[in-house]
PDB file of C-alpha atoms and ligand atoms in Angstrom:
ATOM      1  CA  UNK A   1      34.530   5.369  -3.267  1.00  0.00           C
ATOM      2  CA  UNK A   2      30.809   5.273  -2.448  1.00  0.00           C
ATOM      3  CA  UNK A   3      28.272   5.883  -5.189  1.00  0.00           C
ATOM      4  CA  UNK A   4      26.068   8.942  -4.644  1.00  0.00           C
ATOM      5  CA  UNK A   5      22.334   8.416  -4.224  1.00  0.00           C
ATOM      6  CA  UNK A   6      19.445  10.810  -3.956  1.00  0.00           C
ATOM      7  CA  UNK A   7      17.282   9.602  -1.074  1.00  0.00           C
ATOM      8  CA  UNK A   8      13.556  10.357  -1.207  1.00  0.00           C
ATOM      9  CA  UNK A   9      11.679   9.539   1.991  1.00  0.00           C
ATOM     10  CA  UNK A  10      12.534   8.471   5.511  1.00  0.00           C
ATOM     11  CA  UNK A  11      13.636   4.932   6.394  1.00  0.00           C
ATOM     12  CA  UNK A  12      13.639   3.096   9.740  1.00  0.00           C
ATOM     13  CA  UNK A  13      16.985   3.724  11.492  1.00  0.00           C
ATOM     14  CA  UNK A  14      18.291   0.203  10.896  1.00  0.00           C
ATOM     15  CA  UNK A  15      17.522   0.478   7.180  1.00  0.00           C
ATOM     16  CA  UNK A  16      19.092   3.931   7.002  1.00  0.00           C
ATOM     17  CA  UNK A  17      22.251   2.492   8.566  1.00  0.00           C
ATOM     18  CA  UNK A  18      22.359  -0.250   5.914  1.00  0.00           C
ATOM     19  CA  UNK A  19      22.032   2.358   3.156  1.00  0.00           C
ATOM     20  CA  UNK A  20      24.599   4.754   4.634  1.00  0.00           C
ATOM     21  CA  UNK A  21      27.094   1.919   5.053  1.00  0.00           C
ATOM     22  CA  UNK A  22      27.067   1.403   1.297  1.00  0.00           C
ATOM     23  CA  UNK A  23      26.194   4.773  -0.292  1.00  0.00           C
ATOM     24  CA  UNK A  24      26.635   8.505   0.061  1.00  0.00           C
ATOM     25  CA  UNK A  25      23.058   9.725   0.332  1.00  0.00           C
ATOM     26  CA  UNK A  26      21.807  13.234  -0.438  1.00  0.00           C
ATOM     27  CA  UNK A  27      18.381  14.734  -0.061  1.00  0.00           C
ATOM     28  CA  UNK A  28      16.618  16.961  -2.576  1.00  0.00           C
ATOM     29  CA  UNK A  29      17.564  20.084  -0.621  1.00  0.00           C
ATOM     30  CA  UNK A  30      21.252  19.113  -0.795  1.00  0.00           C
ATOM     31  CA  UNK A  31      21.355  18.805  -4.568  1.00  0.00           C
ATOM     32  CA  UNK A  32      19.298  21.981  -5.035  1.00  0.00           C
ATOM     33  CA  UNK A  33      22.026  23.830  -3.113  1.00  0.00           C
ATOM     34  CA  UNK A  34      24.963  22.183  -4.852  1.00  0.00           C
ATOM     35  CA  UNK A  35      24.880  21.548  -8.605  1.00  0.00           C
ATOM     36  CA  UNK A  36      28.096  19.567  -8.216  1.00  0.00           C
ATOM     37  CA  UNK A  37      26.190  16.953  -6.244  1.00  0.00           C
ATOM     38  CA  UNK A  38      23.412  16.809  -8.833  1.00  0.00           C
ATOM     39  CA  UNK A  39      25.730  15.487 -11.519  1.00  0.00           C
ATOM     40  CA  UNK A  40      27.192  12.877  -9.157  1.00  0.00           C
ATOM     41  CA  UNK A  41      23.857  11.234  -8.363  1.00  0.00           C
ATOM     42  CA  UNK A  42      23.623   7.899 -10.202  1.00  0.00           C
ATOM     43  CA  UNK A  43      20.742   6.379  -8.271  1.00  0.00           C
ATOM     44  CA  UNK A  44      17.584   7.202  -6.338  1.00  0.00           C
ATOM     45  CA  UNK A  45      16.538   5.169  -3.319  1.00  0.00           C
ATOM     46  CA  UNK A  46      13.010   5.729  -2.135  1.00  0.00           C
ATOM     47  CA  UNK A  47       9.914   4.139  -0.598  1.00  0.00           C
ATOM     48  CA  UNK A  48       6.737   3.307  -2.472  1.00  0.00           C
ATOM     49  CA  UNK A  49       4.589   5.724  -0.484  1.00  0.00           C
ATOM     50  CA  UNK A  50       6.673   8.685  -1.658  1.00  0.00           C
ATOM     51  CA  UNK A  51       6.556  10.370  -5.072  1.00  0.00           C
ATOM     52  CA  UNK A  52       9.589  10.611  -7.351  1.00  0.00           C
ATOM     53  CA  UNK A  53       8.792  13.774  -9.368  1.00  0.00           C
ATOM     54  CA  UNK A  54       9.365  13.619 -13.119  1.00  0.00           C
ATOM     55  CA  UNK A  55      10.853  17.136 -13.154  1.00  0.00           C
ATOM     56  CA  UNK A  56      13.447  16.007 -10.611  1.00  0.00           C
ATOM     57  CA  UNK A  57      14.372  12.925 -12.640  1.00  0.00           C
ATOM     58  CA  UNK A  58      14.971  15.136 -15.691  1.00  0.00           C
ATOM     59  CA  UNK A  59      17.561  17.213 -13.761  1.00  0.00           C
ATOM     60  CA  UNK A  60      19.804  14.239 -12.917  1.00  0.00           C
ATOM     61  CA  UNK A  61      21.938  13.664 -16.024  1.00  0.00           C
ATOM     62  CA  UNK A  62      23.717  10.563 -14.755  1.00  0.00           C
ATOM     63  CA  UNK A  63      20.750   8.877 -13.050  1.00  0.00           C
ATOM     64  CA  UNK A  64      20.736   5.187 -13.952  1.00  0.00           C
ATOM     65  CA  UNK A  65      18.415   3.530 -11.420  1.00  0.00           C
ATOM     66  CA  UNK A  66      15.425   4.273  -9.223  1.00  0.00           C
ATOM     67  CA  UNK A  67      15.147   1.622  -6.508  1.00  0.00           C
ATOM     68  CA  UNK A  68      12.040   1.696  -4.332  1.00  0.00           C
ATOM     69  CA  UNK A  69      11.463  -0.151  -1.093  1.00  0.00           C
ATOM     70  CA  UNK A  70       7.937  -1.359  -1.696  1.00  0.00           C
ATOM     71  CA  UNK A  71       5.895  -3.127  -4.324  1.00  0.00           C
ATOM     72  CA  UNK A  72       3.922  -0.149  -5.649  1.00  0.00           C
ATOM     73  CA  UNK A  73       5.526   2.154  -8.200  1.00  0.00           C
ATOM     74  CA  UNK A  74       2.601   4.448  -8.998  1.00  0.00           C
ATOM     75  CA  UNK A  75       4.592   7.348  -7.575  1.00  0.00           C
ATOM     76  CA  UNK A  76       7.488   6.809  -9.996  1.00  0.00           C
ATOM     77  CA  UNK A  77       7.485   8.223 -13.583  1.00  0.00           C
ATOM     78  CA  UNK A  78       8.138   4.779 -15.078  1.00  0.00           C
ATOM     79  CA  UNK A  79       7.491   5.785 -18.715  1.00  0.00           C
ATOM     80  CA  UNK A  80       9.900   8.733 -18.450  1.00  0.00           C
ATOM     81  CA  UNK A  81      12.476   6.483 -16.798  1.00  0.00           C
ATOM     82  CA  UNK A  82      12.104   3.980 -19.616  1.00  0.00           C
ATOM     83  CA  UNK A  83      12.537   6.743 -22.225  1.00  0.00           C
ATOM     84  CA  UNK A  84      15.682   7.936 -20.453  1.00  0.00           C
ATOM     85  CA  UNK A  85      17.109   4.436 -20.036  1.00  0.00           C
ATOM     86  CA  UNK A  86      16.760   4.545 -16.255  1.00  0.00           C
ATOM     87  CA  UNK A  87      16.090   1.186 -14.545  1.00  0.00           C
ATOM     88  CA  UNK A  88      13.239   1.078 -12.039  1.00  0.00           C
ATOM     89  CA  UNK A  89      13.115  -1.646  -9.392  1.00  0.00           C
ATOM     90  CA  UNK A  90      10.695  -2.518  -6.597  1.00  0.00           C
ATOM     91  CA  UNK A  91      10.588  -5.160  -3.870  1.00  0.00           C
ATOM     92  CA  UNK A  92       7.761  -7.602  -4.716  1.00  0.00           C
ATOM     93  CA  UNK A  93       6.945 -10.815  -2.835  1.00  0.00           C
ATOM     94  CA  UNK A  94       9.022 -10.169   0.297  1.00  0.00           C
ATOM     95  CA  UNK A  95       6.174  -8.064   1.748  1.00  0.00           C
ATOM     96  CA  UNK A  96       3.228 -10.254   0.700  1.00  0.00           C
ATOM     97  CA  UNK A  97       2.795 -12.007   4.052  1.00  0.00           C
ATOM     98  CA  UNK A  98       2.947  -8.832   6.132  1.00  0.00           C
ATOM     99  CA  UNK A  99       0.354  -7.080   3.996  1.00  0.00           C
ATOM    100  CA  UNK A 100      -1.893 -10.147   3.851  1.00  0.00           C
ATOM    101  CA  UNK A 101      -1.730 -10.604   7.625  1.00  0.00           C
ATOM    102  CA  UNK A 102      -2.702  -6.979   8.157  1.00  0.00           C
ATOM    103  CA  UNK A 103      -5.658  -7.340   5.780  1.00  0.00           C
ATOM    104  CA  UNK A 104      -6.970 -10.247   7.855  1.00  0.00           C
ATOM    105  CA  UNK A 105      -6.480  -8.200  11.011  1.00  0.00           C
ATOM    106  CA  UNK A 106      -8.377  -5.293   9.465  1.00  0.00           C
ATOM    107  CA  UNK A 107     -11.325  -7.530   8.632  1.00  0.00           C
ATOM    108  CA  UNK A 108     -11.473  -9.036  12.124  1.00  0.00           C
ATOM    109  CA  UNK A 109     -11.077  -5.602  13.709  1.00  0.00           C
ATOM    110  CA  UNK A 110     -14.013  -4.330  11.648  1.00  0.00           C
ATOM    111  CA  UNK A 111     -16.340  -7.263  12.245  1.00  0.00           C
ATOM    112  CA  UNK A 112     -15.622  -7.587  15.988  1.00  0.00           C
ATOM    113  CA  UNK A 113     -14.898  -3.858  16.592  1.00  0.00           C
ATOM    114  CA  UNK A 114     -11.601  -4.691  18.348  1.00  0.00           C
ATOM    115  CA  UNK A 115     -10.302  -1.090  18.779  1.00  0.00           C
ATOM    116  CA  UNK A 116     -13.635  -0.006  20.304  1.00  0.00           C
ATOM    117  CA  UNK A 117     -13.651  -3.077  22.578  1.00  0.00           C
ATOM    118  CA  UNK A 118     -10.186  -2.159  23.892  1.00  0.00           C
ATOM    119  CA  UNK A 119     -11.354   1.424  24.560  1.00  0.00           C
ATOM    120  CA  UNK A 120     -14.502   0.049  26.298  1.00  0.00           C
ATOM    121  CA  UNK A 121     -12.403  -1.952  28.778  1.00  0.00           C
ATOM    122  CA  UNK A 122      -9.883   0.854  29.348  1.00  0.00           C
ATOM    123  CA  UNK A 123     -12.756   3.281  30.022  1.00  0.00           C
ATOM    124  CA  UNK A 124     -14.035   1.033  32.814  1.00  0.00           C
ATOM    125  CA  UNK A 125     -17.348   0.450  31.012  1.00  0.00           C
ATOM    126  CA  UNK A 126     -17.190  -3.366  31.225  1.00  0.00           C
ATOM    127  CA  UNK A 127     -19.955  -4.545  33.515  1.00  0.00           C
ATOM    128  CA  UNK A 128     -21.662  -1.206  33.375  1.00  0.00           C
ATOM    129  CA  UNK A 129     -22.646  -1.222  29.697  1.00  0.00           C
ATOM    130  CA  UNK A 130     -23.233  -4.415  27.710  1.00  0.00           C
ATOM    131  CA  UNK A 131     -20.838  -4.891  24.793  1.00  0.00           C
ATOM    132  CA  UNK A 132     -22.827  -5.299  21.534  1.00  0.00           C
ATOM    133  CA  UNK A 133     -22.556  -8.444  19.441  1.00  0.00           C
ATOM    134  CA  UNK A 134     -20.298  -8.349  16.383  1.00  0.00           C
ATOM    135  CA  UNK A 135     -20.201 -10.232  13.103  1.00  0.00           C
ATOM    136  CA  UNK A 136     -18.570 -13.571  12.268  1.00  0.00           C
ATOM    137  CA  UNK A 137     -16.051 -13.721   9.453  1.00  0.00           C
ATOM    138  CA  UNK A 138     -17.040 -17.352   8.864  1.00  0.00           C
ATOM    139  CA  UNK A 139     -19.712 -17.618   6.226  1.00  0.00           C
ATOM    140  CA  UNK A 140     -19.065 -14.175   4.754  1.00  0.00           C
ATOM    141  CA  UNK A 141     -18.838 -13.527   1.019  1.00  0.00           C
ATOM    142  CA  UNK A 142     -15.481 -11.865   0.367  1.00  0.00           C
ATOM    143  CA  UNK A 143     -14.878 -10.061  -2.944  1.00  0.00           C
ATOM    144  CA  UNK A 144     -11.268  -9.354  -3.882  1.00  0.00           C
ATOM    145  CA  UNK A 145     -10.740  -6.303  -6.116  1.00  0.00           C
ATOM    146  CA  UNK A 146      -7.496  -7.377  -7.763  1.00  0.00           C
ATOM    147  CA  UNK A 147      -5.929 -10.793  -7.271  1.00  0.00           C
ATOM    148  CA  UNK A 148      -2.216 -10.262  -7.778  1.00  0.00           C
ATOM    149  CA  UNK A 149       0.560 -11.528  -5.519  1.00  0.00           C
ATOM    150  CA  UNK A 150      -0.829  -9.896  -2.377  1.00  0.00           C
ATOM    151  CA  UNK A 151      -4.474 -10.608  -3.220  1.00  0.00           C
ATOM    152  CA  UNK A 152      -3.660 -14.287  -3.625  1.00  0.00           C
ATOM    153  CA  UNK A 153      -1.898 -14.346  -0.235  1.00  0.00           C
ATOM    154  CA  UNK A 154      -4.965 -12.786   1.402  1.00  0.00           C
ATOM    155  CA  UNK A 155      -7.282 -15.241  -0.341  1.00  0.00           C
ATOM    156  CA  UNK A 156      -5.135 -18.208   0.707  1.00  0.00           C
ATOM    157  CA  UNK A 157      -5.325 -17.105   4.352  1.00  0.00           C
ATOM    158  CA  UNK A 158      -9.064 -16.479   4.104  1.00  0.00           C
ATOM    159  CA  UNK A 159      -9.655 -20.045   2.982  1.00  0.00           C
ATOM    160  CA  UNK A 160      -8.986 -21.027   6.587  1.00  0.00           C
ATOM    161  CA  UNK A 161     -11.844 -18.793   7.767  1.00  0.00           C
ATOM    162  CA  UNK A 162     -14.654 -20.638   5.936  1.00  0.00           C
ATOM    163  CA  UNK A 163     -15.582 -17.720   3.682  1.00  0.00           C
ATOM    164  CA  UNK A 164     -16.831 -17.713   0.085  1.00  0.00           C
ATOM    165  CA  UNK A 165     -14.264 -16.032  -2.177  1.00  0.00           C
ATOM    166  CA  UNK A 166     -14.705 -14.294  -5.550  1.00  0.00           C
ATOM    167  CA  UNK A 167     -12.505 -11.781  -7.393  1.00  0.00           C
ATOM    168  CA  UNK A 168     -12.569  -9.027  -9.965  1.00  0.00           C
ATOM    169  CA  UNK A 169      -9.647  -8.182 -12.198  1.00  0.00           C
ATOM    170  CA  UNK A 170      -8.563  -7.721 -15.803  1.00  0.00           C
ATOM    171  CA  UNK A 171      -8.587 -11.433 -16.583  1.00  0.00           C
ATOM    172  CA  UNK A 172      -9.977 -14.718 -15.382  1.00  0.00           C
ATOM    173  CA  UNK A 173      -6.907 -16.453 -13.924  1.00  0.00           C
ATOM    174  CA  UNK A 174      -8.590 -19.845 -13.917  1.00  0.00           C
ATOM    175  CA  UNK A 175      -8.264 -20.252 -10.153  1.00  0.00           C
ATOM    176  CA  UNK A 176     -10.488 -22.072  -7.662  1.00  0.00           C
ATOM    177  CA  UNK A 177     -12.050 -18.730  -6.710  1.00  0.00           C
ATOM    178  CA  UNK A 178     -14.972 -17.427  -8.781  1.00  0.00           C
ATOM    179  CA  UNK A 179     -14.004 -14.705 -11.293  1.00  0.00           C
ATOM    180  CA  UNK A 180     -16.442 -11.787 -11.600  1.00  0.00           C
ATOM    181  CA  UNK A 181     -15.706  -9.487 -14.577  1.00  0.00           C
ATOM    182  CA  UNK A 182     -18.233  -6.896 -13.383  1.00  0.00           C
ATOM    183  CA  UNK A 183     -17.107  -5.005 -10.250  1.00  0.00           C
ATOM    184  CA  UNK A 184     -20.674  -3.882  -9.477  1.00  0.00           C
ATOM    185  CA  UNK A 185     -21.836  -7.503  -9.574  1.00  0.00           C
ATOM    186  CA  UNK A 186     -18.932  -8.468  -7.291  1.00  0.00           C
ATOM    187  CA  UNK A 187     -19.817  -5.696  -4.818  1.00  0.00           C
ATOM    188  CA  UNK A 188     -23.482  -6.667  -4.901  1.00  0.00           C
ATOM    189  CA  UNK A 189     -22.538 -10.261  -4.055  1.00  0.00           C
ATOM    190  CA  UNK A 190     -20.024  -9.452  -1.273  1.00  0.00           C
ATOM    191  CA  UNK A 191     -20.225  -8.856   2.466  1.00  0.00           C
ATOM    192  CA  UNK A 192     -16.611  -7.637   2.509  1.00  0.00           C
ATOM    193  CA  UNK A 193     -14.887  -6.007  -0.475  1.00  0.00           C
ATOM    194  CA  UNK A 194     -11.089  -6.112  -0.204  1.00  0.00           C
ATOM    195  CA  UNK A 195      -9.125  -3.729  -2.435  1.00  0.00           C
ATOM    196  CA  UNK A 196      -5.697  -5.051  -3.420  1.00  0.00           C
ATOM    197  CA  UNK A 197      -5.373  -3.827  -7.031  1.00  0.00           C
ATOM    198  CA  UNK A 198      -2.365  -1.623  -7.932  1.00  0.00           C
ATOM    199  CA  UNK A 199      -2.664   2.164  -7.814  1.00  0.00           C
ATOM    200  CA  UNK A 200      -2.274   4.441 -10.812  1.00  0.00           C
ATOM    201  CA  UNK A 201      -4.364   6.234 -13.462  1.00  0.00           C
ATOM    202  CA  UNK A 202      -6.024   3.006 -14.699  1.00  0.00           C
ATOM    203  CA  UNK A 203      -7.580   2.224 -11.308  1.00  0.00           C
ATOM    204  CA  UNK A 204      -8.207   5.726  -9.950  1.00  0.00           C
ATOM    205  CA  UNK A 205     -11.573   5.921  -8.129  1.00  0.00           C
ATOM    206  CA  UNK A 206     -12.423   2.361  -9.158  1.00  0.00           C
ATOM    207  CA  UNK A 207     -14.433   2.223  -5.929  1.00  0.00           C
ATOM    208  CA  UNK A 208     -16.975   5.014  -6.220  1.00  0.00           C
ATOM    209  CA  UNK A 209     -20.568   5.777  -5.306  1.00  0.00           C
ATOM    210  CA  UNK A 210     -22.067   3.023  -7.487  1.00  0.00           C
ATOM    211  CA  UNK A 211     -19.799   0.271  -6.119  1.00  0.00           C
ATOM    212  CA  UNK A 212     -20.436   1.378  -2.543  1.00  0.00           C
ATOM    213  CA  UNK A 213     -24.201   1.371  -3.082  1.00  0.00           C
ATOM    214  CA  UNK A 214     -23.932  -2.099  -4.649  1.00  0.00           C
ATOM    215  CA  UNK A 215     -21.953  -3.253  -1.599  1.00  0.00           C
ATOM    216  CA  UNK A 216     -24.825  -2.277   0.668  1.00  0.00           C
ATOM    217  CA  UNK A 217     -25.690  -1.321   4.264  1.00  0.00           C
ATOM    218  CA  UNK A 218     -24.590  -4.619   5.860  1.00  0.00           C
ATOM    219  CA  UNK A 219     -21.241  -4.824   4.035  1.00  0.00           C
ATOM    220  CA  UNK A 220     -17.703  -3.540   4.568  1.00  0.00           C
ATOM    221  CA  UNK A 221     -14.849  -2.105   2.496  1.00  0.00           C
ATOM    222  CA  UNK A 222     -11.174  -2.900   3.227  1.00  0.00           C
ATOM    223  CA  UNK A 223      -8.472  -0.947   1.369  1.00  0.00           C
ATOM    224  CA  UNK A 224      -4.907  -2.274   1.750  1.00  0.00           C
ATOM    225  CA  UNK A 225      -3.758  -1.089  -1.707  1.00  0.00           C
ATOM    226  CA  UNK A 226      -3.711   2.619  -2.562  1.00  0.00           C
ATOM    227  CA  UNK A 227      -5.925   5.493  -1.571  1.00  0.00           C
ATOM    228  CA  UNK A 228      -6.300   6.524  -5.214  1.00  0.00           C
ATOM    229  CA  UNK A 229      -8.496   3.476  -5.859  1.00  0.00           C
ATOM    230  CA  UNK A 230     -11.294   4.880  -3.684  1.00  0.00           C
ATOM    231  CA  UNK A 231     -13.311   8.071  -4.256  1.00  0.00           C
ATOM    232  CA  UNK A 232     -13.065   9.330  -0.681  1.00  0.00           C
ATOM    233  CA  UNK A 233     -15.941  11.798  -0.960  1.00  0.00           C
ATOM    234  CA  UNK A 234     -18.209   8.897  -1.933  1.00  0.00           C
ATOM    235  CA  UNK A 235     -16.783   6.722   0.831  1.00  0.00           C
ATOM    236  CA  UNK A 236     -17.283   9.413   3.464  1.00  0.00           C
ATOM    237  CA  UNK A 237     -20.869   9.888   2.276  1.00  0.00           C
ATOM    238  CA  UNK A 238     -21.463   6.116   2.355  1.00  0.00           C
ATOM    239  CA  UNK A 239     -20.026   5.732   5.856  1.00  0.00           C
ATOM    240  CA  UNK A 240     -21.917   8.708   7.296  1.00  0.00           C
ATOM    241  CA  UNK A 241     -25.155   7.771   5.556  1.00  0.00           C
ATOM    242  CA  UNK A 242     -25.200   4.054   6.390  1.00  0.00           C
ATOM    243  CA  UNK A 243     -24.869   3.144   2.713  1.00  0.00           C
ATOM    244  CA  UNK A 244     -22.193   0.675   3.846  1.00  0.00           C
ATOM    245  CA  UNK A 245     -21.697  -0.701   7.372  1.00  0.00           C
ATOM    246  CA  UNK A 246     -18.044   0.249   7.731  1.00  0.00           C
ATOM    247  CA  UNK A 247     -14.553   0.408   6.271  1.00  0.00           C
ATOM    248  CA  UNK A 248     -10.975  -0.369   7.235  1.00  0.00           C
ATOM    249  CA  UNK A 249      -8.332   1.803   5.562  1.00  0.00           C
ATOM    250  CA  UNK A 250      -4.556   1.548   5.552  1.00  0.00           C
ATOM    251  CA  UNK A 251      -4.161   3.949   2.633  1.00  0.00           C
ATOM    252  CA  UNK A 252      -5.669   7.318   1.691  1.00  0.00           C
ATOM    253  CA  UNK A 253      -5.788   9.791  -1.160  1.00  0.00           C
ATOM    254  CA  UNK A 254      -3.708  12.269   0.864  1.00  0.00           C
ATOM    255  CA  UNK A 255      -1.144  10.754   3.222  1.00  0.00           C
ATOM    256  CA  UNK A 256      -0.331  11.550   5.995  1.00  0.00           C
ATOM    257  CA  UNK A 257      -2.764  14.509   6.078  1.00  0.00           C
ATOM    258  CA  UNK A 258      -5.896  12.459   5.595  1.00  0.00           C
ATOM    259  CA  UNK A 259      -9.367  13.947   5.175  1.00  0.00           C
ATOM    260  CA  UNK A 260     -10.344  15.036   8.694  1.00  0.00           C
ATOM    261  CA  UNK A 261     -13.940  13.969   8.141  1.00  0.00           C
ATOM    262  CA  UNK A 262     -12.789  10.376   8.683  1.00  0.00           C
ATOM    263  CA  UNK A 263     -11.966  11.229  12.286  1.00  0.00           C
ATOM    264  CA  UNK A 264     -15.629  12.030  13.002  1.00  0.00           C
ATOM    265  CA  UNK A 265     -16.818   8.529  12.070  1.00  0.00           C
ATOM    266  CA  UNK A 266     -17.052   5.515  14.392  1.00  0.00           C
ATOM    267  CA  UNK A 267     -17.495   2.932  11.611  1.00  0.00           C
ATOM    268  CA  UNK A 268     -14.087   3.296  10.000  1.00  0.00           C
ATOM    269  CA  UNK A 269     -10.779   1.801  11.119  1.00  0.00           C
ATOM    270  CA  UNK A 270      -7.916   4.166  10.330  1.00  0.00           C
ATOM    271  CA  UNK A 271      -4.389   2.769  10.027  1.00  0.00           C
ATOM    272  CA  UNK A 272      -1.265   4.750   9.023  1.00  0.00           C
ATOM    273  CA  UNK A 273      -0.155   2.837   5.910  1.00  0.00           C
ATOM    274  CA  UNK A 274       1.518   0.037   7.824  1.00  0.00           C
ATOM    275  CA  UNK A 275       0.938  -2.830   5.406  1.00  0.00           C
ATOM    276  CA  UNK A 276       4.578  -3.823   5.197  1.00  0.00           C
ATOM    277  CA  UNK A 277       5.629  -2.341   8.549  1.00  0.00           C
ATOM    278  CA  UNK A 278       7.249  -5.276  10.324  1.00  0.00           C
ATOM    279  CA  UNK A 279      10.918  -5.608  11.274  1.00  0.00           C
ATOM    280  CA  UNK A 280      11.317  -8.768   9.236  1.00  0.00           C
ATOM    281  CA  UNK A 281       9.587  -7.401   6.141  1.00  0.00           C
ATOM    282  CA  UNK A 282      11.293  -4.022   6.053  1.00  0.00           C
ATOM    283  CA  UNK A 283      14.649  -5.736   6.484  1.00  0.00           C
ATOM    284  CA  UNK A 284      13.927  -8.059   3.565  1.00  0.00           C
ATOM    285  CA  UNK A 285      12.735  -5.118   1.435  1.00  0.00           C
ATOM    286  CA  UNK A 286      15.869  -3.118   2.229  1.00  0.00           C
ATOM    287  CA  UNK A 287      18.116  -6.058   1.347  1.00  0.00           C
ATOM    288  CA  UNK A 288      16.339  -6.534  -1.986  1.00  0.00           C
ATOM    289  CA  UNK A 289      16.472  -2.817  -2.858  1.00  0.00           C
ATOM    290  CA  UNK A 290      20.167  -2.670  -1.939  1.00  0.00           C
ATOM    291  CA  UNK A 291      20.838  -5.807  -3.980  1.00  0.00           C
ATOM    292  CA  UNK A 292      19.190  -4.138  -6.970  1.00  0.00           C
ATOM    293  CA  UNK A 293      21.473  -1.136  -6.551  1.00  0.00           C
ATOM    294  CA  UNK A 294      24.556  -3.320  -6.073  1.00  0.00           C
ATOM    295  CA  UNK A 295      23.846  -5.351  -9.189  1.00  0.00           C
ATOM    296  CA  UNK A 296      23.178  -2.205 -11.207  1.00  0.00           C
ATOM    297  CA  UNK A 297      26.385  -0.445 -10.200  1.00  0.00           C
ATOM    298  CA  UNK A 298      28.352  -3.626 -10.738  1.00  0.00           C
ATOM    299  CA  UNK A 299      27.119  -4.616 -14.186  1.00  0.00           C
ATOM    300  CA  UNK A 300      23.950  -2.739 -15.092  1.00  0.00           C
ATOM    301  CA  UNK A 301      21.681  -5.669 -14.231  1.00  0.00           C
ATOM    302  CA  UNK A 302      18.830  -5.625 -11.689  1.00  0.00           C
ATOM    303  CA  UNK A 303      16.948  -8.380  -9.830  1.00  0.00           C
ATOM    304  CA  UNK A 304      13.365  -7.103  -9.733  1.00  0.00           C
ATOM    305  CA  UNK A 305      12.628  -4.617 -12.547  1.00  0.00           C
ATOM    306  CA  UNK A 306       9.092  -3.221 -12.722  1.00  0.00           C
TER     307      UNK A 306
HETATM  308  C1  LIG B   1       5.891   0.395   1.270  1.00  0.00           C
HETATM  309  C2  LIG B   1       3.738   0.366  -0.046  1.00  0.00           C
HETATM  310  O1  LIG B   1       5.799  -0.976   1.572  1.00  0.00           O
HETATM  311  O2  LIG B   1       4.987  -1.461  -0.783  1.00  0.00           O
HETATM  312  C3  LIG B   1       4.217  -0.554  -1.087  1.00  0.00           C
HETATM  313  O3  LIG B   1       3.772  -0.337  -2.244  1.00  0.00           O
HETATM  314  O4  LIG B   1       2.585   0.705  -0.071  1.00  0.00           O
HETATM  315  C4  LIG B   1       4.511   0.926   1.060  1.00  0.00           C
HETATM  316  O5  LIG B   1       3.788   0.651   2.266  1.00  0.00           O
HETATM  317  C5  LIG B   1       6.488   1.177   2.429  1.00  0.00           C
HETATM  318  O6  LIG B   1       6.568   2.515   2.060  1.00  0.00           O
HETATM  319  C6  LIG B   1       7.855   0.652   2.775  1.00  0.00           C
HETATM  320  O7  LIG B   1       8.806   1.163   1.919  1.00  0.00           O
END
């Protein structure tokens, strides 16, 4: 007999097939129609870019585990889950490379204006209009805002690009990269500021008007973490007003209905939250999430608790 799960969010077809092979999945609309289903739900499977509402969790009397595909859990009521004895699991590490690779691609796309160069060729402008020079990544000062698992993977890859690395975070980790306890000082001393810190109330709008002004008119912002870390009104003002040179965003305060003002700007690269979006990575994340569920239903244990 398959365990019943509440599924929040859409999964790639191959992942959905893996889930359906093992579990009987219901969506929120199903359990709102049928109270009998509500009491049968013992687990939630979700993705880290979806929210698991606290009021929903409270209505599932036999819920024992919330398993997310993703490393972030800022959309999950973790404290409530803890109070109710509900395990919460994520999928750390298996997505580090994919996210780090994308961050490097975002930086190169910004500095060499790769999307605009592609459009220039496709528009038949090559030969008619000279393509403007870009910026080298080599020699740049890169400031990492947060140096956790993913930040360290980005930094390790950047070492091959002959950049100067520094980082801001809660503590000095004693690494070979310079620690900067003051985020304004880090921004002031960076050509590229890369945001990799976790989302949540503690980091909301960490990147605001002051940090952007400290970053300066020849510098760039890259956000591969969570939209909540950046005050988007300040960012939009900085991009439109030349306060910073440009930005590359994979995450936004409101996904997928992002602030339409971004679409009017040429100096921002807009990606649709694809940090972990590779076949290999999503497969590994699904396996880990399913292994968490399997362990829990077998003996109450989990592999990667948050
Ligand atoms: C997930 C994310 O990787 O991992 C995270 O925290 O930001 C998300 O991109 C994605 O939703 C796959 O489940």
